[in-house]
PDB file of C-alpha atoms in Angstrom:
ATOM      1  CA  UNK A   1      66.987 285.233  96.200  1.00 45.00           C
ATOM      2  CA  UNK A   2      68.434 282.978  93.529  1.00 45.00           C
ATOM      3  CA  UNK A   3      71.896 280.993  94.064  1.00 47.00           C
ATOM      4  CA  UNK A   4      73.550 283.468  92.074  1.00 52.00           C
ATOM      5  CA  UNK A   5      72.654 286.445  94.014  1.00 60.00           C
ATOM      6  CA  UNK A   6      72.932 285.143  97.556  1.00 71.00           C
ATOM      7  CA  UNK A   7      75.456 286.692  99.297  1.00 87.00           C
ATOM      8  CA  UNK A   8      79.170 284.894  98.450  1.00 91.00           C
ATOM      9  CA  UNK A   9      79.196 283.851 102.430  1.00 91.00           C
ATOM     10  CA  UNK A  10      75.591 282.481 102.081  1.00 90.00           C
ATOM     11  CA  UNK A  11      76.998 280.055  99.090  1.00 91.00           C
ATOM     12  CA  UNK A  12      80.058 279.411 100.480  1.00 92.00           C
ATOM     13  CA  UNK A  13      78.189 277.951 103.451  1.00 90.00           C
ATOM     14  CA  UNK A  14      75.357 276.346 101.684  1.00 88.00           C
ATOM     15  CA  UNK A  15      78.076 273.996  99.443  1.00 90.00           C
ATOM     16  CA  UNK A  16      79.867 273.207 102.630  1.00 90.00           C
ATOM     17  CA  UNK A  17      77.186 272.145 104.645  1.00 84.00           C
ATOM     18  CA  UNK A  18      76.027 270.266 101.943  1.00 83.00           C
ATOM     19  CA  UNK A  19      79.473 268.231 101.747  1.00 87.00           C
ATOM     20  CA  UNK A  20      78.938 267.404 105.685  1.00 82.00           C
ATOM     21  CA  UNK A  21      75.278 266.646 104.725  1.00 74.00           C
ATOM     22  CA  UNK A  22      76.344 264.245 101.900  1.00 77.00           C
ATOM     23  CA  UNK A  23      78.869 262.540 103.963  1.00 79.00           C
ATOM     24  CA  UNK A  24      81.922 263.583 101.805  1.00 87.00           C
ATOM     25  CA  UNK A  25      83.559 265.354 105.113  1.00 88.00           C
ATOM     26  CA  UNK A  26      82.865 263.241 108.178  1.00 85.00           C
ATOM     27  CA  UNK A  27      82.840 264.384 111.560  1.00 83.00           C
ATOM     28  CA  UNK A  28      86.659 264.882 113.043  1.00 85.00           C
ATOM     29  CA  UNK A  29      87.676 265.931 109.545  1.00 88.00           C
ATOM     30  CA  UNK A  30      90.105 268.952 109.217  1.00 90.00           C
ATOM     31  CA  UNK A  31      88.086 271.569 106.942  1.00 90.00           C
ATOM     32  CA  UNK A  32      90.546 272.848 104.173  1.00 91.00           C
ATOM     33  CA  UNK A  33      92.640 276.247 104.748  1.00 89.00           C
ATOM     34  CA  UNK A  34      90.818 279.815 104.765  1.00 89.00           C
ATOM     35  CA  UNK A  35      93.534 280.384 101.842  1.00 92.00           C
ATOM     36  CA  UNK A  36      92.413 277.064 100.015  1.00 92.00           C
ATOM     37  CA  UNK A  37      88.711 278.193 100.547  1.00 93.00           C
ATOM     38  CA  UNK A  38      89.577 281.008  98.914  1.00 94.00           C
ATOM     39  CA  UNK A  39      90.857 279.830  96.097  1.00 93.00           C
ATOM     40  CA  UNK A  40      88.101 277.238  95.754  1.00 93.00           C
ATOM     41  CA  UNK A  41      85.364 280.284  95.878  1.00 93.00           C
ATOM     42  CA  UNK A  42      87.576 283.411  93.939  1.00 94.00           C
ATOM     43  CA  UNK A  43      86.585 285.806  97.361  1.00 93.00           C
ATOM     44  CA  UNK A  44      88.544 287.143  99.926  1.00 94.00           C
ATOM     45  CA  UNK A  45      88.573 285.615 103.525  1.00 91.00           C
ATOM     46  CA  UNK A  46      85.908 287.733 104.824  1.00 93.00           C
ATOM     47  CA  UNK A  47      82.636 285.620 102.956  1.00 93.00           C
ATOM     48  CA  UNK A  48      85.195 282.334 104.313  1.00 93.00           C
ATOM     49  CA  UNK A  49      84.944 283.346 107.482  1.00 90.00           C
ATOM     50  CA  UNK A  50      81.610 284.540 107.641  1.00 92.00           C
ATOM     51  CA  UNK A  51      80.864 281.183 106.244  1.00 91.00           C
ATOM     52  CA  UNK A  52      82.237 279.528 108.865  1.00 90.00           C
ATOM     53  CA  UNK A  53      80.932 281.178 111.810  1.00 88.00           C
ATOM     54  CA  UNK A  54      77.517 280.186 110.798  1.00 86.00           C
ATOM     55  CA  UNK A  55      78.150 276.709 109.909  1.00 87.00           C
ATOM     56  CA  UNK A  56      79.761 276.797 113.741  1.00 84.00           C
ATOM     57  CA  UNK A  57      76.853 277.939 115.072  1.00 78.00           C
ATOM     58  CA  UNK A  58      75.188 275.277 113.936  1.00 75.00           C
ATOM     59  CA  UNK A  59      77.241 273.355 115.085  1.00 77.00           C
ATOM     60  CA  UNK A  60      78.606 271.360 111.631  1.00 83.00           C
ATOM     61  CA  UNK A  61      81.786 272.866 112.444  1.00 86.00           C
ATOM     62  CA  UNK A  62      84.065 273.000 115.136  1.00 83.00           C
ATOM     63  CA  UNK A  63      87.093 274.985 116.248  1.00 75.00           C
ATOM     64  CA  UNK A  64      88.474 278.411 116.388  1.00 62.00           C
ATOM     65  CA  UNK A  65      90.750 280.792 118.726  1.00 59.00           C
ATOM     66  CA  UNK A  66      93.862 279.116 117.045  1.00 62.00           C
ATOM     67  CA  UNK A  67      92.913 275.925 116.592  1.00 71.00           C
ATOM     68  CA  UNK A  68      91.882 274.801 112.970  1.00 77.00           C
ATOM     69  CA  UNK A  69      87.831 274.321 111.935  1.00 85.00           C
ATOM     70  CA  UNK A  70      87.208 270.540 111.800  1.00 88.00           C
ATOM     71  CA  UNK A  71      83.969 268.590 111.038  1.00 87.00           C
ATOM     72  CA  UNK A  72      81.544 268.730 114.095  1.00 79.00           C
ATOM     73  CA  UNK A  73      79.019 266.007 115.003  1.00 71.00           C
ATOM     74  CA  UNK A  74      75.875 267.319 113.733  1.00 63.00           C
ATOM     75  CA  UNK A  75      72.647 266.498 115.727  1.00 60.00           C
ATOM     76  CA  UNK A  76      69.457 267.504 114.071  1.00 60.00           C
ATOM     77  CA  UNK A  77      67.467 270.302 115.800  1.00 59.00           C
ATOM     78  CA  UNK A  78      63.802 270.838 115.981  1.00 60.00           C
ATOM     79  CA  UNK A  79      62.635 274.509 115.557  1.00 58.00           C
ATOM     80  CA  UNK A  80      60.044 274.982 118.454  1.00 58.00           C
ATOM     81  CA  UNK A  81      59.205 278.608 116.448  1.00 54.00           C
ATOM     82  CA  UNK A  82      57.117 276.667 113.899  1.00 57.00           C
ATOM     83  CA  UNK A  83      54.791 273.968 114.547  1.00 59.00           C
ATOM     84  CA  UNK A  84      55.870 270.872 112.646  1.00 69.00           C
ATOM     85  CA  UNK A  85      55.211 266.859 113.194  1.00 75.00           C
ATOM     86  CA  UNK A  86      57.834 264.454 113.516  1.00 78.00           C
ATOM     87  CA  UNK A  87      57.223 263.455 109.994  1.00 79.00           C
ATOM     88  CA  UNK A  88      57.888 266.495 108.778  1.00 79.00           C
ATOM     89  CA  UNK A  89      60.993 267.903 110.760  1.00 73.00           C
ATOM     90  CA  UNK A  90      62.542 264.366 109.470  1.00 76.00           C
ATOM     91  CA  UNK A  91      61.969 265.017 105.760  1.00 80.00           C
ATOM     92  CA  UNK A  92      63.396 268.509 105.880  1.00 74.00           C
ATOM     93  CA  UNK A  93      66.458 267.278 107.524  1.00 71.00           C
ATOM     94  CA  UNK A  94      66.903 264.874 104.761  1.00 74.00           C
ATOM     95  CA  UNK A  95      66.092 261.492 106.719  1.00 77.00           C
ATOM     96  CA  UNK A  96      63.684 259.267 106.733  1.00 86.00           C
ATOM     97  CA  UNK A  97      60.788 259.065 109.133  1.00 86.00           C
ATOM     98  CA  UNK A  98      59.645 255.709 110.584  1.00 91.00           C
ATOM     99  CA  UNK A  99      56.952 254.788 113.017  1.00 94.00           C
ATOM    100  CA  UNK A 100      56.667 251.647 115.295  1.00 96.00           C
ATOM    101  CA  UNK A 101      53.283 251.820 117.130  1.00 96.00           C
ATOM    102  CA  UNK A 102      53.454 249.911 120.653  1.00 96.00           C
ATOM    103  CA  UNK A 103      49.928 251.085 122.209  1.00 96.00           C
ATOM    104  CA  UNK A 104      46.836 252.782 120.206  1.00 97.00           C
ATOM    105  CA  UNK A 105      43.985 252.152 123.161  1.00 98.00           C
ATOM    106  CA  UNK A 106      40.629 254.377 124.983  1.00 97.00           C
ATOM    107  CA  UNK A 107      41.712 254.345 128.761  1.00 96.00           C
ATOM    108  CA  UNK A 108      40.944 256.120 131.854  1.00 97.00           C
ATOM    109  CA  UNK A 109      42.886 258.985 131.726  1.00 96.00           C
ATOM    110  CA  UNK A 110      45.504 260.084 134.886  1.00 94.00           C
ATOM    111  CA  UNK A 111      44.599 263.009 137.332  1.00 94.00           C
ATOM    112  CA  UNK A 112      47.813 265.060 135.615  1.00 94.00           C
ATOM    113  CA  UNK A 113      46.301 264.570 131.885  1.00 96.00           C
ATOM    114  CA  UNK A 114      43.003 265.152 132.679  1.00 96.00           C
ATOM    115  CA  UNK A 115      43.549 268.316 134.579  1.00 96.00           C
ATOM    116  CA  UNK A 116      45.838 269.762 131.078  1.00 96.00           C
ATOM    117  CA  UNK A 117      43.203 268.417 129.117  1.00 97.00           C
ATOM    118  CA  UNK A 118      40.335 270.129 131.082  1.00 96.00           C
ATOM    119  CA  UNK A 119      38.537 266.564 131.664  1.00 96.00           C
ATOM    120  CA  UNK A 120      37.254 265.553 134.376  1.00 96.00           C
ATOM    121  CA  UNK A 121      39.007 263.262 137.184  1.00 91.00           C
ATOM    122  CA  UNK A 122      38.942 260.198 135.338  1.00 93.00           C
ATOM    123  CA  UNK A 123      37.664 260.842 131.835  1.00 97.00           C
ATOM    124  CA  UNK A 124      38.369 258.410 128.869  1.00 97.00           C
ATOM    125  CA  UNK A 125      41.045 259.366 126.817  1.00 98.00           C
ATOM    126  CA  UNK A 126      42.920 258.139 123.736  1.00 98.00           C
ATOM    127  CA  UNK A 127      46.143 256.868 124.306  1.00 98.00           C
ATOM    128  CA  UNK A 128      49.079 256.384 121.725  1.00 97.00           C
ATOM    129  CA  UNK A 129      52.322 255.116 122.591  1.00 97.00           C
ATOM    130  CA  UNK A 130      54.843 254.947 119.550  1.00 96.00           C
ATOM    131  CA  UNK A 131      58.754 254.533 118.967  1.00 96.00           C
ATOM    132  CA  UNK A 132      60.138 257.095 116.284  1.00 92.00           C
ATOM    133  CA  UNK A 133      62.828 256.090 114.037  1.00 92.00           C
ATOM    134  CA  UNK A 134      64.934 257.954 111.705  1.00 85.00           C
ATOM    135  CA  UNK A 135      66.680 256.174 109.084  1.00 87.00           C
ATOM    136  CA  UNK A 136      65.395 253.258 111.146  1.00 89.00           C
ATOM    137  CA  UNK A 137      67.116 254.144 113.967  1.00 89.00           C
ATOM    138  CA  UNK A 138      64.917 254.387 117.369  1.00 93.00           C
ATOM    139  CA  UNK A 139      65.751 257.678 118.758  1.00 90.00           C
ATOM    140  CA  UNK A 140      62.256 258.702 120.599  1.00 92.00           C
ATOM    141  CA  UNK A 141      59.691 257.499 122.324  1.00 97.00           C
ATOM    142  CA  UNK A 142      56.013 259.181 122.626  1.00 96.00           C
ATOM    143  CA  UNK A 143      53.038 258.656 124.689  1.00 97.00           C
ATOM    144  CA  UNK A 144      49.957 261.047 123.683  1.00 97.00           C
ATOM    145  CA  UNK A 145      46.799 261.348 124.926  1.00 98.00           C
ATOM    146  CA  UNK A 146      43.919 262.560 123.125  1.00 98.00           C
ATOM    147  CA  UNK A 147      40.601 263.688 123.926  1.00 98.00           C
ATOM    148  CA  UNK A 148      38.060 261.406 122.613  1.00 97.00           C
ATOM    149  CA  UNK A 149      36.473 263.471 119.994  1.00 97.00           C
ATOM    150  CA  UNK A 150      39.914 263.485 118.363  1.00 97.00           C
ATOM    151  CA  UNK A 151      41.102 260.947 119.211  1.00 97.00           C
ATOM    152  CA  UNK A 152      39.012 258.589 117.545  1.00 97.00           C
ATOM    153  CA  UNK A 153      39.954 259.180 114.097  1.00 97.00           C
ATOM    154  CA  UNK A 154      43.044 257.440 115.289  1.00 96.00           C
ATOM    155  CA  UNK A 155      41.112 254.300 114.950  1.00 96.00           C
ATOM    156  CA  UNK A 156      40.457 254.232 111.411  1.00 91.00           C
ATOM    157  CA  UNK A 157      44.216 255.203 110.709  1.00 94.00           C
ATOM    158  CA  UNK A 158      47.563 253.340 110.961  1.00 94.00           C
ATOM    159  CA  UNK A 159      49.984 255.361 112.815  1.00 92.00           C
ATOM    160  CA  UNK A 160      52.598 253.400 111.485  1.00 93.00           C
ATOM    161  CA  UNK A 161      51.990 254.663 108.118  1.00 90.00           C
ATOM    162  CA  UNK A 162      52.394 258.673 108.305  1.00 85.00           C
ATOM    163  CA  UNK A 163      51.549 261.458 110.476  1.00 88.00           C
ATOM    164  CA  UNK A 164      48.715 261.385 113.015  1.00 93.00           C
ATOM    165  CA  UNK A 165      48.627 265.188 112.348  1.00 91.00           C
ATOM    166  CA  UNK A 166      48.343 265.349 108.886  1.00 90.00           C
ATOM    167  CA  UNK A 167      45.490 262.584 109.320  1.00 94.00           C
ATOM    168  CA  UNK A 168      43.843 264.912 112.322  1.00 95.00           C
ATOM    169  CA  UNK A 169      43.924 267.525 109.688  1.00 94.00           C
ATOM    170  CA  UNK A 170      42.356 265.538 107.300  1.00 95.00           C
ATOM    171  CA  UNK A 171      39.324 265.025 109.578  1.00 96.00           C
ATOM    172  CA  UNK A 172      39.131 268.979 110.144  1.00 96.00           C
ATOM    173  CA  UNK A 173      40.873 268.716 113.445  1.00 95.00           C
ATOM    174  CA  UNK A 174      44.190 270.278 112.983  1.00 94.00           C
ATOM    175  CA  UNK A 175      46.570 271.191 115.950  1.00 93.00           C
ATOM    176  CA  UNK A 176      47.413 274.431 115.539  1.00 92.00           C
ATOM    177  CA  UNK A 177      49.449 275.532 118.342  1.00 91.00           C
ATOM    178  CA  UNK A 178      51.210 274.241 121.655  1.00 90.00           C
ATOM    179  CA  UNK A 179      53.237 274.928 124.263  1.00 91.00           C
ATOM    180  CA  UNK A 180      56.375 272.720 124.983  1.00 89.00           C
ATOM    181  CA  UNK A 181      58.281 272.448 127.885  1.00 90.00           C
ATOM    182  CA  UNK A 182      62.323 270.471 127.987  1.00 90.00           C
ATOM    183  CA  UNK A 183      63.545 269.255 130.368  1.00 92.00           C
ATOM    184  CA  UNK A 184      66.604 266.117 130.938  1.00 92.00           C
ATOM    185  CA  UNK A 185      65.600 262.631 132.523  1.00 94.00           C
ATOM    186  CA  UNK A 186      66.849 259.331 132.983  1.00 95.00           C
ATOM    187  CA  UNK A 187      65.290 256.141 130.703  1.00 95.00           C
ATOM    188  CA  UNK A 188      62.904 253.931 132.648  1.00 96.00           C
ATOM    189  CA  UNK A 189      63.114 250.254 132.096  1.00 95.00           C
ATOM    190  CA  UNK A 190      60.304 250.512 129.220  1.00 94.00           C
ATOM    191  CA  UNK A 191      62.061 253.523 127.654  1.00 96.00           C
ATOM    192  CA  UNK A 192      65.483 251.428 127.771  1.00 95.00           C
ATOM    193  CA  UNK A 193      63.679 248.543 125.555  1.00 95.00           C
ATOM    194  CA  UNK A 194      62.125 250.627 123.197  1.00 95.00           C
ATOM    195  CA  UNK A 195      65.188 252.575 122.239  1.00 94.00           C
ATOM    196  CA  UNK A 196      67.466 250.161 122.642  1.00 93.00           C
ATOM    197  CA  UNK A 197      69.464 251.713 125.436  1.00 92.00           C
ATOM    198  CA  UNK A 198      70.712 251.422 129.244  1.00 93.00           C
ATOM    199  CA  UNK A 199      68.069 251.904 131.765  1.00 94.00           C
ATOM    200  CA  UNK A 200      68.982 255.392 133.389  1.00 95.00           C
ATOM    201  CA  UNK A 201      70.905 256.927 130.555  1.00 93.00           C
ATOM    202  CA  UNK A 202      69.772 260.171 129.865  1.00 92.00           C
ATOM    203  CA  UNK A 203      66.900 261.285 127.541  1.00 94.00           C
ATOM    204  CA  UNK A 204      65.898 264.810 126.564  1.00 91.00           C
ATOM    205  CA  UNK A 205      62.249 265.198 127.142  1.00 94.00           C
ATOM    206  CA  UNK A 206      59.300 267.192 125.511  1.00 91.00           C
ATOM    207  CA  UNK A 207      56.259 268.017 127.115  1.00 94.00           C
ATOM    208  CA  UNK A 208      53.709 269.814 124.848  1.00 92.00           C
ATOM    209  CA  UNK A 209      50.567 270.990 125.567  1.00 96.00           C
ATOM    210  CA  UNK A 210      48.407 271.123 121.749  1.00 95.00           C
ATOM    211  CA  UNK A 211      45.490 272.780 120.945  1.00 95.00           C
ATOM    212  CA  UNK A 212      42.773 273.393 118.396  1.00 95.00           C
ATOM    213  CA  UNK A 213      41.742 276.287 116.144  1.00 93.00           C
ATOM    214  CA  UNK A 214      39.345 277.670 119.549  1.00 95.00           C
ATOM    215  CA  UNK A 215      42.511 277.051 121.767  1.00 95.00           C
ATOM    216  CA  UNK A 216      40.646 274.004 123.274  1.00 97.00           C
ATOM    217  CA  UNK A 217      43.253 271.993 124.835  1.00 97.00           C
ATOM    218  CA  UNK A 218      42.806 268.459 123.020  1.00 97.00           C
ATOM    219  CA  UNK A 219      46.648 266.684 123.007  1.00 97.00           C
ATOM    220  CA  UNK A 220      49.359 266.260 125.858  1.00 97.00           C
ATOM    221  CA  UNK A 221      52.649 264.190 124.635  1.00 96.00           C
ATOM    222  CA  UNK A 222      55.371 263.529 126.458  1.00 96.00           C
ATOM    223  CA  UNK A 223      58.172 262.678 123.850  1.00 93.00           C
ATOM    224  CA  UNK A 224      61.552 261.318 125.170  1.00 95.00           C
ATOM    225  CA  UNK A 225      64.163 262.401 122.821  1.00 92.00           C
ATOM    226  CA  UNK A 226      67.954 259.789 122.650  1.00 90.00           C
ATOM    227  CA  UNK A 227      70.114 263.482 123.599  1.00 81.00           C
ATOM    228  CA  UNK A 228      72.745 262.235 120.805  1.00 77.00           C
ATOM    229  CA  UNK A 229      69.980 262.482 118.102  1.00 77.00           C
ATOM    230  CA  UNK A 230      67.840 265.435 119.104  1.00 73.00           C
ATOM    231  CA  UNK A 231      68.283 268.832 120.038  1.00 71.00           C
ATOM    232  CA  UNK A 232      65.787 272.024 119.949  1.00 67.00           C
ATOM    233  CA  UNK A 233      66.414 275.223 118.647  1.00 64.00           C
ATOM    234  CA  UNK A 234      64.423 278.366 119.520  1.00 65.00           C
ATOM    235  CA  UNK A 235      64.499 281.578 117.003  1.00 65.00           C
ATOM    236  CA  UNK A 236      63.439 285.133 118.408  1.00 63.00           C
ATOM    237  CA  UNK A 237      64.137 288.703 118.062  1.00 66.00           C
ATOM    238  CA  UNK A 238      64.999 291.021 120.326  1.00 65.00           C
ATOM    239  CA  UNK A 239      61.485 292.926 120.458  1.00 60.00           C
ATOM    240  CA  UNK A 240      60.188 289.781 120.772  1.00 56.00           C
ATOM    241  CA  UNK A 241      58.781 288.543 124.061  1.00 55.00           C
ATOM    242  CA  UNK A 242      60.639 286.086 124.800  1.00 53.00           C
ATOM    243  CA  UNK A 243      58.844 282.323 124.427  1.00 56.00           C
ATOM    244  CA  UNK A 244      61.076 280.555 126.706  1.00 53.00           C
ATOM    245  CA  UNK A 245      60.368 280.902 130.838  1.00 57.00           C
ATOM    246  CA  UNK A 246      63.032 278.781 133.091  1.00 50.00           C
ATOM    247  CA  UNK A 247      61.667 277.392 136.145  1.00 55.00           C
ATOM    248  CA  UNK A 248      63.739 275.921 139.133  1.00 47.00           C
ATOM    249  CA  UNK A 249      63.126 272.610 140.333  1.00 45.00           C
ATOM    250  CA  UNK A 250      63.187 274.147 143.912  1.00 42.00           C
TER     251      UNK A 250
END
């Protein structure tokens, strides 16, 4: 569907999100009157506010039940319905990926990764430990483990330079699917001086589970998210079995 024949709503939306996007409104920012919108657009206030609702469900704006839409603070969200890298997710939302690498090593893998990774007690593993920036900000911190028939053509790569799935890919070992699981904890001392934050302030984290084209397990990441920078969105239908499953901690 072309610009000119998207609904008036979906281009009354898509020009104001792009004026959050751009910086020209900034968060706090009093939007301009449903009348003035209006005018602006030559439609009636039902596109406006149809407009609106979405852009507050996605949080760019803020507001409503009597009180006027401002500016919200958008935080950019990860679909977990698609399977995307880093490096990707960052270039759709407009930024600009960055990797620092702190730890690219074979070690003896830990009882919990070996078990996920169906190795045995012990097995040698390839580790990667990297800081993720966007717009050279540190906002996440990732330690992977790989199994070793993958994770060797880590070696002949520099992490720092793009994505380790693209170059997995390249080798004709693509991850193709994987199972995440979020949860909320506090930053260690090491996640503290990597991101650049307080030791116990809180971190959203990712756990996911990737596997190949057989559904061999052959990746587990744990990826620890600064919660101002990151959220996760997850898109179903109703006749749709549900992806998500909430355990208690009891």
């Amino acid at each position: 569907m072309s610009a000119t024949t998207a609904p008036v709503s979906q281009r009354v939306r898509a020009e104001l999100r792009q004026r959050i996007e751009r910086g020209e409104w900034t968060p706090g920012m009093s939007l301009p009157s449903e009348a003035a919108l209006c005018r602006e657009f030559g439609t009636s206030r039902g596109p406006v506010r149809r407009a609106l609702s979405a852009l507050r469900a996605e949080g760019f704006v803020v507001g409503g039940r009597g009180r006027p839409p401002v500016v919200g603070k958008v935080v950019p969200a990860q679909s977990l319905s698609t399977f995307k890298s880093f490096t990707e997710w960052a270039r759709e939302e407009g930024k600009t990926p960055g990797t620092r690498t702190l730890v690219l090593e074979r070690r003896a893998s830990t009882s919990t990764v070996a078990g996920l990774l169906e190795l045995d007690e012990g097995a040698v593993v390839v580790d990667l430990v990297r800081v993720r920036l966007l717009d050279d900000v540190p906002i996440m911190i990732e330690r992977a483990s790989f199994v070793p028939d993958v994770g060797r053509y880590l070696f002949g790569f520099d992490p720092d330079s793009g994505s380790v799935s693209a170059e997995l890919a390249r080798h004709g070992a693509p991850l193709v699917s994987a199972r995440h699981t979020i949860d909320a904890v506090a930053a260690n001392r090491l996640d503290a001086e990597a991101l650049g934050i307080a030791a116990g302030a809180p971190l959203l984290r990712e756990r996911r589970l990737s596997k190949d084209a057989s559904g061999r397990p052959v990746e587990h990441a744990e990826a620890r998210y600064r919660s101002e920078f990151a959220t996760f969105r997850v898109d179903n239908r109703a006749m749709d079995a549900s992806p998500i499953e909430v355990r208690s901690s009891e």
